[in-house]
Short mmCIF file of the C-alpha atoms (twelve columns), coordinates in Angstrom:
data_MODEL
# 
_entry.id   MODEL 
# 
loop_
_atom_site.group_PDB 
_atom_site.id 
_atom_site.type_symbol 
_atom_site.label_atom_id 
_atom_site.label_alt_id 
_atom_site.label_comp_id 
_atom_site.label_asym_id 
_atom_site.label_seq_id 
_atom_site.Cartn_x 
_atom_site.Cartn_y 
_atom_site.Cartn_z 
_atom_site.pdbx_PDB_model_num 
ATOM 1   C CA . MET A 1   20.102  17.263  19.031  1 
ATOM 2   C CA . PHE A 2   18.364  18.716  15.989  1 
ATOM 3   C CA . GLY A 3   18.499  22.376  15.156  1 
ATOM 4   C CA . VAL A 4   15.930  24.336  13.251  1 
ATOM 5   C CA . VAL A 5   15.247  23.871  9.532   1 
ATOM 6   C CA . GLN A 6   18.820  23.518  8.182   1 
ATOM 7   C CA . ASP A 7   20.024  20.520  10.210  1 
ATOM 8   C CA . PRO A 8   21.656  18.049  7.779   1 
ATOM 9   C CA . GLU A 9   20.759  15.195  10.148  1 
ATOM 10  C CA . LEU A 10  17.082  15.634  9.178   1 
ATOM 11  C CA . GLY A 11  18.028  15.242  5.534   1 
ATOM 12  C CA . LEU A 12  19.876  12.043  6.364   1 
ATOM 13  C CA . ILE A 13  16.912  10.688  8.314   1 
ATOM 14  C CA . TRP A 14  14.665  11.353  5.329   1 
ATOM 15  C CA . ALA A 15  17.162  9.746   2.942   1 
ATOM 16  C CA . ASP A 16  17.446  6.676   5.181   1 
ATOM 17  C CA . LEU A 17  13.667  6.347   5.479   1 
ATOM 18  C CA . LYS A 18  13.322  6.595   1.706   1 
ATOM 19  C CA . HIS A 19  16.117  4.052   1.218   1 
ATOM 20  C CA . VAL A 20  14.441  1.529   3.549   1 
ATOM 21  C CA . HIS A 21  11.179  2.049   1.627   1 
ATOM 22  C CA . GLU A 22  12.999  1.349   -1.650  1 
ATOM 23  C CA . ILE A 23  14.712  -1.785  -0.284  1 
ATOM 24  C CA . VAL A 24  11.489  -3.295  1.032   1 
ATOM 25  C CA . GLY A 25  9.506   -2.177  -2.025  1 
ATOM 26  C CA . ALA A 26  11.990  -3.695  -4.483  1 
ATOM 27  C CA . ALA A 27  12.044  -7.011  -2.620  1 
ATOM 28  C CA . LEU A 28  8.236   -7.064  -2.522  1 
ATOM 29  C CA . ALA A 29  7.903   -6.210  -6.206  1 
ATOM 30  C CA . GLU A 30  10.334  -8.942  -7.227  1 
ATOM 31  C CA . ARG A 31  8.717   -11.673 -5.123  1 
ATOM 32  C CA . ILE A 32  5.144   -10.752 -6.013  1 
ATOM 33  C CA . GLU A 33  5.983   -10.632 -9.731  1 
ATOM 34  C CA . THR A 34  7.899   -13.925 -9.610  1 
ATOM 35  C CA . GLU A 35  5.583   -15.868 -7.317  1 
ATOM 36  C CA . ALA A 36  2.165   -14.410 -8.155  1 
ATOM 37  C CA . GLY A 37  2.498   -12.780 -11.588 1 
ATOM 38  C CA . LEU A 38  1.285   -9.397  -10.346 1 
ATOM 39  C CA . GLY A 39  2.922   -6.010  -10.479 1 
ATOM 40  C CA . ALA A 40  3.664   -4.225  -7.233  1 
ATOM 41  C CA . SER A 41  1.002   -1.555  -7.854  1 
ATOM 42  C CA . GLU A 42  -1.602  -4.229  -8.487  1 
ATOM 43  C CA . ALA A 43  -0.635  -6.033  -5.278  1 
ATOM 44  C CA . TYR A 44  -0.784  -2.800  -3.273  1 
ATOM 45  C CA . VAL A 45  -4.301  -2.106  -4.567  1 
ATOM 46  C CA . LEU A 46  -5.412  -5.614  -3.589  1 
ATOM 47  C CA . PHE A 47  -3.783  -5.157  -0.174  1 
ATOM 48  C CA . ARG A 48  -5.594  -1.864  0.436   1 
ATOM 49  C CA . LEU A 49  -8.965  -3.172  -0.699  1 
ATOM 50  C CA . ALA A 50  -8.635  -6.470  1.186   1 
ATOM 51  C CA . ASN A 51  -7.992  -4.558  4.387   1 
ATOM 52  C CA . GLU A 52  -11.205 -2.532  4.089   1 
ATOM 53  C CA . PRO A 53  -14.198 -3.987  5.963   1 
ATOM 54  C CA . ASP A 54  -16.370 -4.050  2.822   1 
ATOM 55  C CA . GLY A 55  -13.509 -4.580  0.346   1 
ATOM 56  C CA . CYS A 56  -13.983 -1.273  -1.428  1 
ATOM 57  C CA . LEU A 57  -12.720 2.285   -1.553  1 
ATOM 58  C CA . ARG A 58  -13.504 5.385   -3.575  1 
ATOM 59  C CA . MET A 59  -11.012 5.690   -6.409  1 
ATOM 60  C CA . GLY A 60  -9.773  9.057   -5.118  1 
ATOM 61  C CA . GLU A 61  -9.245  7.695   -1.626  1 
ATOM 62  C CA . LEU A 62  -7.419  4.682   -3.037  1 
ATOM 63  C CA . ALA A 63  -5.102  6.991   -4.987  1 
ATOM 64  C CA . GLU A 64  -4.456  9.007   -1.846  1 
ATOM 65  C CA . ARG A 65  -3.678  5.958   0.289   1 
ATOM 66  C CA . LEU A 66  -1.315  4.593   -2.346  1 
ATOM 67  C CA . ASP A 67  0.262   7.999   -2.951  1 
ATOM 68  C CA . MET A 68  -0.460  7.621   -6.655  1 
ATOM 69  C CA . ALA A 69  -1.936  9.938   -9.236  1 
ATOM 70  C CA . GLN A 70  -5.599  9.322   -10.007 1 
ATOM 71  C CA . SER A 71  -4.675  8.377   -13.578 1 
ATOM 72  C CA . GLY A 72  -2.160  5.812   -12.294 1 
ATOM 73  C CA . VAL A 73  -4.746  4.168   -10.058 1 
ATOM 74  C CA . THR A 74  -7.195  4.124   -12.966 1 
ATOM 75  C CA . ARG A 75  -4.674  2.204   -15.097 1 
ATOM 76  C CA . VAL A 76  -4.004  -0.293  -12.284 1 
ATOM 77  C CA . ILE A 77  -7.731  -0.793  -11.730 1 
ATOM 78  C CA . ASP A 78  -8.170  -1.313  -15.495 1 
ATOM 79  C CA . ARG A 79  -5.655  -4.185  -15.386 1 
ATOM 80  C CA . LEU A 80  -7.192  -5.715  -12.258 1 
ATOM 81  C CA . GLU A 81  -10.686 -5.405  -13.697 1 
ATOM 82  C CA . GLU A 82  -9.589  -7.220  -16.875 1 
ATOM 83  C CA . ARG A 83  -8.407  -10.118 -14.689 1 
ATOM 84  C CA . GLY A 84  -11.672 -10.157 -12.727 1 
ATOM 85  C CA . LEU A 85  -9.983  -9.159  -9.450  1 
ATOM 86  C CA . VAL A 86  -11.684 -5.782  -9.012  1 
ATOM 87  C CA . LEU A 87  -15.007 -4.338  -10.102 1 
ATOM 88  C CA . ARG A 88  -15.652 -0.626  -10.599 1 
ATOM 89  C CA . GLN A 89  -19.039 0.681   -9.480  1 
ATOM 90  C CA . SER A 90  -20.769 4.030   -9.118  1 
ATOM 91  C CA . PRO A 91  -23.742 4.581   -6.825  1 
ATOM 92  C CA . ARG A 92  -26.997 5.360   -8.646  1 
ATOM 93  C CA . ASP A 93  -27.401 8.580   -6.693  1 
ATOM 94  C CA . ASN A 94  -23.870 9.877   -7.456  1 
ATOM 95  C CA . ARG A 95  -22.492 8.817   -10.830 1 
ATOM 96  C CA . ARG A 96  -19.458 11.092  -10.380 1 
ATOM 97  C CA . THR A 97  -18.119 8.874   -7.589  1 
ATOM 98  C CA . THR A 98  -16.532 5.553   -8.499  1 
ATOM 99  C CA . TYR A 99  -15.619 2.771   -6.104  1 
ATOM 100 C CA . ALA A 100 -13.177 -0.075  -6.610  1 
ATOM 101 C CA . HIS A 101 -14.603 -3.323  -5.166  1 
ATOM 102 C CA . LEU A 102 -12.553 -6.428  -4.537  1 
ATOM 103 C CA . THR A 103 -14.187 -9.464  -6.176  1 
ATOM 104 C CA . ASP A 104 -14.202 -12.990 -4.757  1 
ATOM 105 C CA . GLU A 105 -11.414 -13.869 -7.185  1 
ATOM 106 C CA . GLY A 106 -9.512  -10.785 -6.008  1 
ATOM 107 C CA . ARG A 107 -9.829  -12.061 -2.441  1 
ATOM 108 C CA . ARG A 108 -8.475  -15.471 -3.489  1 
ATOM 109 C CA . VAL A 109 -5.503  -13.876 -5.249  1 
ATOM 110 C CA . PHE A 110 -4.838  -11.639 -2.266  1 
ATOM 111 C CA . ALA A 111 -4.929  -14.684 0.016   1 
ATOM 112 C CA . ARG A 112 -2.082  -16.119 -2.117  1 
ATOM 113 C CA . ILE A 113 0.037   -12.949 -2.045  1 
ATOM 114 C CA . ARG A 114 -0.604  -12.058 1.602   1 
ATOM 115 C CA . PRO A 115 2.067   -14.464 2.944   1 
ATOM 116 C CA . ILE A 116 4.553   -13.174 0.349   1 
ATOM 117 C CA . PHE A 117 3.881   -9.630  1.505   1 
ATOM 118 C CA . PHE A 118 4.263   -10.354 5.207   1 
ATOM 119 C CA . ASP A 119 7.257   -12.688 4.819   1 
ATOM 120 C CA . THR A 120 9.102   -10.075 2.776   1 
ATOM 121 C CA . VAL A 121 8.242   -7.185  5.081   1 
ATOM 122 C CA . HIS A 122 9.256   -9.263  8.088   1 
ATOM 123 C CA . GLU A 123 12.542  -10.277 6.465   1 
ATOM 124 C CA . ARG A 124 13.495  -6.815  5.196   1 
ATOM 125 C CA . LEU A 125 11.986  -4.563  7.860   1 
ATOM 126 C CA . ALA A 126 11.303  -6.447  11.071  1 
ATOM 127 C CA . GLY A 127 14.100  -9.002  10.909  1 
ATOM 128 C CA . PRO A 128 16.923  -6.796  12.197  1 
ATOM 129 C CA . LEU A 129 14.787  -4.995  14.807  1 
ATOM 130 C CA . SER A 130 13.728  -6.039  18.294  1 
ATOM 131 C CA . GLU A 131 10.051  -6.028  19.263  1 
ATOM 132 C CA . ALA A 132 10.634  -2.853  21.268  1 
ATOM 133 C CA . GLU A 133 12.292  -1.149  18.283  1 
ATOM 134 C CA . LEU A 134 9.416   -2.175  16.016  1 
ATOM 135 C CA . ALA A 135 6.879   -0.831  18.492  1 
ATOM 136 C CA . GLN A 136 8.787   2.463   18.711  1 
ATOM 137 C CA . LEU A 137 9.041   2.702   14.929  1 
ATOM 138 C CA . ARG A 138 5.310   2.084   14.571  1 
ATOM 139 C CA . GLU A 139 4.509   4.686   17.233  1 
ATOM 140 C CA . THR A 140 6.812   7.243   15.612  1 
ATOM 141 C CA . LEU A 141 5.411   6.701   12.121  1 
ATOM 142 C CA . ARG A 142 1.797   6.860   13.352  1 
ATOM 143 C CA . LYS A 143 2.605   10.120  15.154  1 
ATOM 144 C CA . LEU A 144 3.891   11.609  11.889  1 
ATOM 145 C CA . ILE A 145 0.897   10.364  9.897   1 
ATOM 146 C CA . VAL A 146 -1.628  11.746  12.385  1 
ATOM 147 C CA . ALA A 147 0.161   15.105  12.530  1 
ATOM 148 C CA . TYR A 148 -0.381  15.714  8.816   1 
# 
């Protein structure tokens, strides 16, 4: 079905994937801003940290997982830290490494936005797909992530 490098169908697949990301992302950003008073980047940081067993990540790893520049993550963490939702810490034995830690208040705020996140993703992503299609999509995306 697909030829080597120049197949326009691959370009269309990429464009469609990007478009779906933009549709879901815009809906999430609007609802989270309206219902929780947070920006999308702030909500994504809380989501990532809340889904870590100890509620923390190295700043560089957080930037990588969010596909953001280090400076962008630093600005988001600054805003979250001002609100008492995240705390920045460096281990005594390695002051060059900084971790973002979710605070108890950050956990409470995330608990409020979690249903918004999942309702929106379900509505905009899962709603039109069958369970089998969702499972296939998940498998396909995981395969791509693991490959690179």
